[in-house]
Amino acid sequence: MTSPENINLDLTYSVLFNLASQYSANDMHAEALNTYQVIVKNKMFSNAGRLKVNMANIYLKQGNYSKAIKFYRMALDQIPSAYNEMRIKIMQNIGVAFVKTGQYSDAVNSFEHIMSESPNVKAGFNLILCYYAIGDREKMKKAFQKLISVPLGLDDDDKYISSNDDPHTNLVIEAIKNDNLRQMERDRKALAEKYIMTAAKLIAPAIDTSFAVGYDWCVEVVKSSQYVELANDLEINKAITYLRQKDFNQAVETLKMFEKKDSRVKSAAATNLSFLYFLENEYTQADNYADLAVASDRYNPSALTNKGNTVFSSGDYEKASEFYKEALRNDSSCTEALYNIGLTYKKLGRLEEALDCFLKLHAILRNNAQVLYQLASLYEMLEDPNQAVEWLMQLISFVPTDSHALAKLGELYDNEGDKSQAFQYYYESYRHFPSNIEVIEWLGAYYIDTQFCEKAIQYFERAALIQPTQVKWQLMVASCYRRSGNYQKALDTYKEIHKKFPDNVECLRFLVRLCTDIGLKEVQEYATKLKKAEKMKEIREQRVKSGRDGSGRSRREGSASSDSGQSSIASSKGERLSSKLRSLPGTNEPYEASSKKDIDASYIDPLGPQMERPKTAAKKRVEDDDFADEELGDDLLPD
């Protein structure tokens, strides 16, 4: 047994303290609290009451905010006023705990005390948040002014500029210019600027009748402070806010104010203007401002990406790729430029190089939906359907509701002859987006092909709702009724179609046939209308043929192929699906044998890949914030 006089109190304290610390680090909160209690209750340990701060921290982590506040206050009572910095930190924690419980008025008292005793940017920002939660406009303004006036305690930048030619002095300046202490100063200043910018964006809409007036007030306060350079950033954020509110005119007007500013700000503003004009298809203006952005700051990757996009839109893909490459050289982390290079190579038919770009991008942006889609698309173009399926499967594991990706999987399985898998993915695509005509047409054709005509009816009725002026869908509904043996329903449907499309020859032929088979008296009436309709159709066809013969020679070669590549792809897919309908049982019947003109429908899936039109880059901040548009398709990524 060790006698009490031989106990080493310092060693005992150290062991218990380290044990409690390890319990806390391993989230063994109950054991940590018990160990701290042993130390705190032992009166032989002087100043042990300070450890109640550690206990309060554990309660805060557990979400037991009332106990945390209680222990913080007990610790505060036992810490002498000489330890001001520690007392301020405890007050900060008390304020945070009150915020967690929604007691904003009590939190305000804590943060106000800190700002009066030893102001810091974190407490100032938290004070603004509390006043914002309460809704006190005037107090928000006062708190913002307090935040702006917090001294950072940083040295003047002039001390890092050499004032003479003394080599020894120059070496010292060069050594301290980027040392750890200088980096810490930069980080402190960057954090303060972040808090000020966030606070301004938060309170600007709340301190006045409109956000514009609120922003103007914040800008004026910032201009008269030590953060005068942030005023330009706030103005740009004002323009971005206009943009989010779809007020393009005000956004453009605000950004144009920066045309005569210094090059850094001018480049950011011009980048945003180029973005806005590109959105509105004003490519000349977009190109002009992209040139201005590049001229103002040649190392601005966003400006170079925008310039590449304007060149891309003119069809000069080689030149566009040069701008993207330059953007990538200036900033190797500019994933937008790398994406756009890959898309440019894809346009140029350099599929292997495009694939290499997107594989690199996939290594950087893991599980990015657009990148996965492009990889699948490229493997499909390289005639490797297994790899295309593999990438699409990855895509739908992250975006399981992407109807276009599901439809593409269905198409790939259909091309491979796996009808059951194709049906599964086409059905899932229809379930998530029941307005894709190509998917609806495939599902309807599948049920007819498998002799379940009744199930096909709902799909063709859906198509008729989407395209009410396309007679073919309503004829298919009637045809399904006829094939399933429900002749009366088929007859009623054909009569309805005849009312809407009185000159449709196919509908009249079926009416004549059905009336003859059933033995109805109306057969003669429909036969007369059929002859008249056939004669009118023949006259129209002759007129069209004579018109083509007259203008065919004068038309330039290639004009018929002036549509975009994407439209051609959509058209060819439509032909494949429509030919599937024509190849179904009963092709000798009037509707199924009708002309291609009557079968095809010029419909583009609104969620599918649109024409490869580049998106633009917009800078929210003078630095490198992004304004992105998330739409899956063959589009350029914004910077």
XYZ file of C-alpha atoms in Angstrom, residues 202-594:
393
model
C -27.269 37.123 -46.281
C -28.478 40.475 -44.934
C -28.678 42.479 -48.204
C -32.216 41.273 -49.057
C -33.342 41.577 -45.402
C -32.192 45.059 -44.351
C -34.259 47.013 -46.872
C -37.305 46.821 -49.111
C -35.313 45.293 -51.997
C -32.093 43.341 -52.165
C -30.563 45.919 -54.555
C -30.872 48.717 -51.975
C -29.492 46.391 -49.297
C -26.534 45.462 -51.482
C -25.816 49.141 -52.180
C -25.745 49.859 -48.431
C -23.330 46.951 -47.822
C -21.110 48.116 -50.694
C -20.900 51.649 -49.247
C -19.980 50.299 -45.792
C -17.309 48.038 -47.279
C -15.854 50.874 -49.386
C -15.210 52.949 -46.250
C -13.457 50.062 -44.458
C -10.140 48.215 -44.645
C -11.787 45.728 -47.037
C -12.343 48.231 -49.847
C -11.304 45.681 -52.514
C -14.313 43.507 -51.549
C -16.712 46.178 -52.862
C -16.161 44.983 -56.440
C -16.819 41.380 -55.426
C -20.080 42.431 -53.805
C -21.154 44.249 -56.967
C -20.512 41.110 -58.990
C -22.543 39.099 -56.491
C -25.322 41.627 -56.925
C -25.302 40.907 -60.651
C -25.372 37.154 -59.968
C -28.399 37.651 -57.710
C -30.157 39.496 -60.544
C -29.272 36.547 -62.750
C -30.830 34.056 -60.320
C -33.983 36.162 -60.352
C -34.018 35.953 -64.192
C -33.522 39.718 -64.421
C -30.934 39.597 -67.230
C -31.143 43.285 -68.096
C -30.250 44.406 -64.571
C -27.483 41.788 -64.393
C -25.961 43.061 -67.660
C -26.292 46.690 -66.553
C -24.526 45.966 -63.251
C -21.693 44.045 -64.895
C -21.104 46.716 -67.536
C -20.084 49.091 -64.732
C -16.821 47.137 -64.453
C -15.638 47.708 -68.017
C -13.326 50.520 -66.882
C -12.167 48.899 -63.639
C -8.806 47.204 -63.076
C -8.027 44.152 -65.187
C -8.819 41.515 -62.516
C -12.356 42.776 -61.913
C -12.917 43.634 -65.565
C -12.043 40.079 -66.590
C -14.505 38.564 -64.098
C -17.295 40.941 -65.162
C -16.626 40.357 -68.863
C -16.708 36.591 -68.269
C -20.173 36.899 -66.740
C -21.363 39.179 -69.549
C -20.147 36.689 -72.126
C -22.084 34.016 -70.262
C -25.291 36.075 -70.244
C -25.150 36.999 -73.918
C -24.426 33.408 -74.837
C -27.513 32.275 -72.929
C -29.587 34.657 -75.019
C -27.975 33.400 -78.269
C -26.321 36.765 -78.931
C -23.094 35.156 -80.056
C -21.445 38.315 -81.402
C -21.772 40.099 -78.064
C -20.745 36.939 -76.214
C -17.623 36.723 -78.370
C -16.791 40.412 -77.829
C -16.952 40.116 -74.051
C -15.048 36.826 -74.112
C -12.280 38.684 -76.008
C -12.367 41.494 -73.425
C -12.134 38.994 -70.559
C -9.149 37.252 -72.153
C -7.430 40.563 -72.975
C -7.910 41.775 -69.379
C -6.540 38.576 -67.854
C -4.949 36.044 -70.182
C -4.536 33.630 -67.260
C -8.262 33.539 -66.448
C -9.356 29.943 -67.269
C -13.039 30.918 -67.166
C -12.486 33.621 -69.800
C -10.555 31.205 -72.040
C -13.263 28.563 -71.644
C -15.933 31.091 -72.654
C -13.882 32.159 -75.668
C -13.568 28.514 -76.658
C -17.334 28.134 -76.341
C -18.045 31.055 -78.686
C -15.632 29.591 -81.245
C -17.219 26.155 -80.727
C -20.652 27.580 -81.540
C -19.324 28.841 -84.882
C -18.224 25.308 -85.781
C -14.463 25.881 -85.604
C -13.769 22.958 -83.281
C -9.995 22.887 -83.819
C -9.613 26.504 -82.740
C -12.004 25.975 -79.813
C -9.829 23.109 -78.560
C -6.800 25.440 -78.529
C -8.561 27.837 -76.131
C -9.626 24.946 -73.897
C -6.052 23.621 -73.844
C -4.735 27.050 -72.881
C -7.301 27.260 -70.061
C -6.107 23.862 -68.872
C -2.465 24.950 -69.002
C -3.270 27.993 -66.862
C -5.275 25.960 -64.368
C -4.788 22.200 -64.416
C -7.812 21.812 -62.122
C -10.165 23.386 -64.711
C -12.257 20.279 -65.292
C -14.699 22.231 -67.470
C -11.975 22.869 -70.044
C -10.998 19.179 -70.048
C -14.645 18.184 -70.514
C -15.018 20.598 -73.414
C -11.829 19.336 -75.086
C -13.288 15.830 -74.974
C -16.550 17.062 -76.454
C -14.635 18.921 -79.196
C -12.707 15.769 -80.135
C -16.020 13.926 -80.227
C -17.353 16.498 -82.702
C -14.221 16.112 -84.830
C -14.627 12.327 -84.895
C -11.410 11.777 -82.918
C -13.157 9.306 -80.665
C -10.101 7.682 -79.080
C -8.726 11.084 -77.990
C -12.159 12.094 -76.695
C -12.339 8.843 -74.735
C -8.922 9.541 -73.212
C -10.111 13.002 -72.035
C -13.252 11.644 -70.396
C -11.387 8.771 -68.738
C -8.981 11.331 -67.212
C -11.967 13.391 -66.144
C -13.586 10.322 -64.590
C -10.441 9.802 -62.484
C -10.818 13.395 -61.188
C -14.615 13.647 -60.918
C -15.676 10.263 -59.653
C -19.313 9.379 -60.285
C -20.077 12.536 -62.296
C -23.267 11.836 -64.281
C -22.295 13.840 -67.366
C -18.867 12.208 -67.606
C -20.347 8.718 -67.247
C -22.877 9.505 -69.965
C -20.163 10.730 -72.358
C -18.081 7.611 -71.762
C -21.084 5.398 -72.546
C -21.854 7.457 -75.657
C -18.266 7.192 -76.937
C -18.092 3.428 -76.422
C -21.367 3.106 -78.318
C -19.901 5.161 -81.188
C -16.776 2.953 -81.077
C -19.104 -0.057 -81.508
C -18.374 -1.530 -78.089
C -21.918 -1.994 -76.693
C -20.743 -4.045 -73.684
C -18.602 -1.174 -72.386
C -21.388 1.296 -73.175
C -23.791 -0.788 -71.081
C -21.196 -0.982 -68.284
C -20.866 2.821 -68.041
C -24.621 3.360 -68.300
C -25.151 0.891 -65.465
C -22.754 2.978 -63.353
C -24.669 6.095 -64.348
C -28.084 4.794 -63.293
C -26.635 3.517 -60.009
C -26.041 7.193 -59.121
C -28.960 8.707 -61.048
C -31.575 5.920 -60.995
C -34.351 8.201 -62.270
C -32.557 9.393 -65.436
C -35.108 8.392 -68.058
C -32.794 9.076 -70.982
C -30.033 6.806 -69.642
C -32.602 4.063 -68.978
C -33.978 4.409 -72.518
C -30.443 4.236 -73.951
C -29.848 1.005 -72.004
C -33.084 -0.358 -73.424
C -31.967 0.569 -76.947
C -28.575 -1.124 -76.516
C -30.155 -4.332 -75.215
C -32.714 -4.201 -78.046
C -29.921 -3.919 -80.621
C -28.295 -6.984 -79.040
C -31.592 -8.898 -79.330
C -32.263 -9.120 -75.564
C -35.937 -8.075 -75.637
C -36.700 -8.862 -71.987
C -33.875 -6.653 -70.668
C -34.731 -3.980 -73.215
C -38.346 -4.016 -72.022
C -37.265 -3.687 -68.383
C -35.243 -0.512 -69.022
C -37.720 1.010 -71.469
C -40.490 0.454 -68.926
C -38.408 2.069 -66.145
C -37.708 5.022 -68.454
C -41.429 5.392 -69.163
C -42.247 5.185 -65.445
C -39.933 8.116 -64.632
C -40.778 10.182 -67.712
C -44.013 9.072 -69.436
C -43.755 11.619 -72.264
C -40.908 10.251 -74.383
C -42.511 9.374 -77.701
C -39.721 6.988 -78.744
C -40.053 4.987 -75.510
C -43.851 4.936 -75.776
C -43.643 3.753 -79.383
C -41.202 0.962 -78.504
C -43.356 -0.291 -75.612
C -46.493 -0.238 -77.771
C -44.702 -2.124 -80.563
C -43.321 -4.644 -78.032
C -46.793 -5.542 -76.730
C -48.190 -5.892 -80.262
C -45.207 -8.067 -81.212
C -45.857 -10.304 -78.179
C -49.575 -10.541 -79.001
C -50.760 -8.430 -76.027
C -52.560 -5.767 -78.044
C -54.780 -4.721 -75.129
C -51.696 -3.651 -73.138
C -50.380 -1.648 -76.081
C -53.519 0.527 -76.107
C -52.571 2.564 -73.021
C -49.226 3.538 -74.577
C -50.697 4.651 -77.897
C -53.417 6.571 -76.036
C -50.640 8.307 -74.104
C -48.876 9.159 -77.359
C -52.141 10.539 -78.762
C -52.416 12.835 -75.715
C -48.872 14.126 -76.275
C -49.286 14.565 -80.036
C -53.024 15.077 -80.628
C -52.469 16.245 -84.228
C -50.644 13.027 -85.186
C -53.315 10.680 -86.533
C -51.035 7.625 -86.468
C -51.327 7.165 -82.677
C -55.132 7.170 -82.763
C -55.089 4.752 -85.702
C -52.815 2.441 -83.688
C -55.295 2.527 -80.772
C -58.100 1.502 -83.125
C -55.851 -1.138 -84.720
C -55.145 -2.657 -81.276
C -58.875 -2.897 -80.537
C -59.396 -4.562 -83.918
C -56.563 -7.061 -83.450
C -57.802 -7.991 -79.966
C -61.237 -8.811 -81.449
C -63.138 -5.832 -80.012
C -64.610 -4.740 -83.374
C -67.319 -2.504 -81.935
C -64.786 -0.493 -79.920
C -62.529 -0.368 -82.981
C -65.412 0.939 -85.116
C -66.281 3.623 -82.550
C -62.629 4.689 -82.392
C -62.356 4.909 -86.199
C -65.510 7.028 -86.268
C -63.992 9.409 -83.699
C -60.830 9.622 -85.776
C -62.868 10.340 -88.901
C -64.546 13.277 -87.163
C -61.158 14.791 -86.297
C -59.413 13.858 -89.564
C -62.144 13.618 -92.241
C -59.625 13.364 -95.125
C -57.540 10.526 -93.692
C -57.579 7.705 -96.246
C -56.403 4.911 -93.903
C -59.207 5.617 -91.414
C -61.829 5.549 -94.189
C -60.459 2.242 -95.544
C -60.851 0.604 -92.159
C -64.347 2.069 -91.736
C -65.369 0.595 -95.094
C -63.879 -2.788 -94.168
C -65.419 -2.935 -90.687
C -68.828 -1.733 -91.855
C -68.756 -4.376 -94.593
C -67.768 -7.159 -92.169
C -70.390 -6.154 -89.596
C -73.030 -5.439 -92.259
C -73.776 -1.791 -91.478
C -75.659 0.498 -93.865
C -73.049 3.296 -93.531
C -70.644 1.325 -95.724
C -71.785 3.148 -98.893
C -71.383 6.560 -97.282
C -67.808 5.787 -96.160
C -66.969 4.198 -99.547
C -67.991 7.430 -101.319
C -65.902 9.514 -98.899
C -62.970 7.110 -99.410
C -63.015 7.552 -103.197
C -63.137 11.310 -102.821
C -60.308 11.320 -100.264
C -58.122 9.038 -102.423
C -58.641 11.314 -105.429
C -57.706 14.417 -103.409
C -54.635 12.633 -102.065
C -53.553 11.673 -105.577
C -53.913 15.294 -106.762
C -51.846 16.552 -103.815
C -49.103 14.009 -104.470
C -48.926 15.004 -108.143
C -48.609 18.674 -107.199
C -45.833 17.905 -104.716
C -44.024 15.764 -107.292
C -44.220 18.418 -110.000
C -43.008 21.052 -107.513
C -40.014 18.905 -106.594
C -39.100 18.294 -110.217
C -39.135 22.055 -110.872
C -36.994 23.073 -107.901
C -34.751 20.034 -107.520
C -32.154 21.119 -110.078
C -31.825 24.642 -108.676
C -31.318 23.460 -105.125
C -27.715 23.325 -103.938
C -26.187 19.958 -103.087
C -26.131 19.169 -99.429
C -28.865 21.622 -98.386
C -31.010 18.784 -97.195
C -28.315 17.811 -94.764
C -27.924 21.255 -93.199
C -29.590 20.153 -89.971
C -27.446 19.445 -86.934
C -25.903 16.034 -86.366
C -28.057 15.546 -83.297
C -31.279 16.093 -85.282
C -30.093 13.484 -87.804
C -29.531 11.015 -85.011
C -33.017 11.680 -83.617
C -34.519 11.277 -87.086
C -32.752 7.976 -87.792
C -33.903 6.636 -84.427
C -37.459 7.667 -85.280
C -37.200 5.801 -88.575
C -36.005 2.632 -86.821
C -38.883 2.705 -84.345
C -41.485 3.519 -86.974
C -40.209 0.737 -89.217
C -40.694 -1.574 -86.228
C -44.391 -0.639 -86.194
C -44.641 -1.252 -89.938
C -43.009 -4.684 -89.574
C -45.550 -5.910 -87.023
C -48.165 -8.561 -87.979
C -50.681 -7.318 -90.500
C -48.324 -5.301 -92.692
C -50.537 -5.883 -95.713
C -53.282 -3.824 -94.093
C -53.836 -0.190 -95.148
C -52.430 1.588 -92.067
C -49.301 -0.513 -91.620
C -48.449 -0.151 -95.309
C -48.904 3.626 -95.333
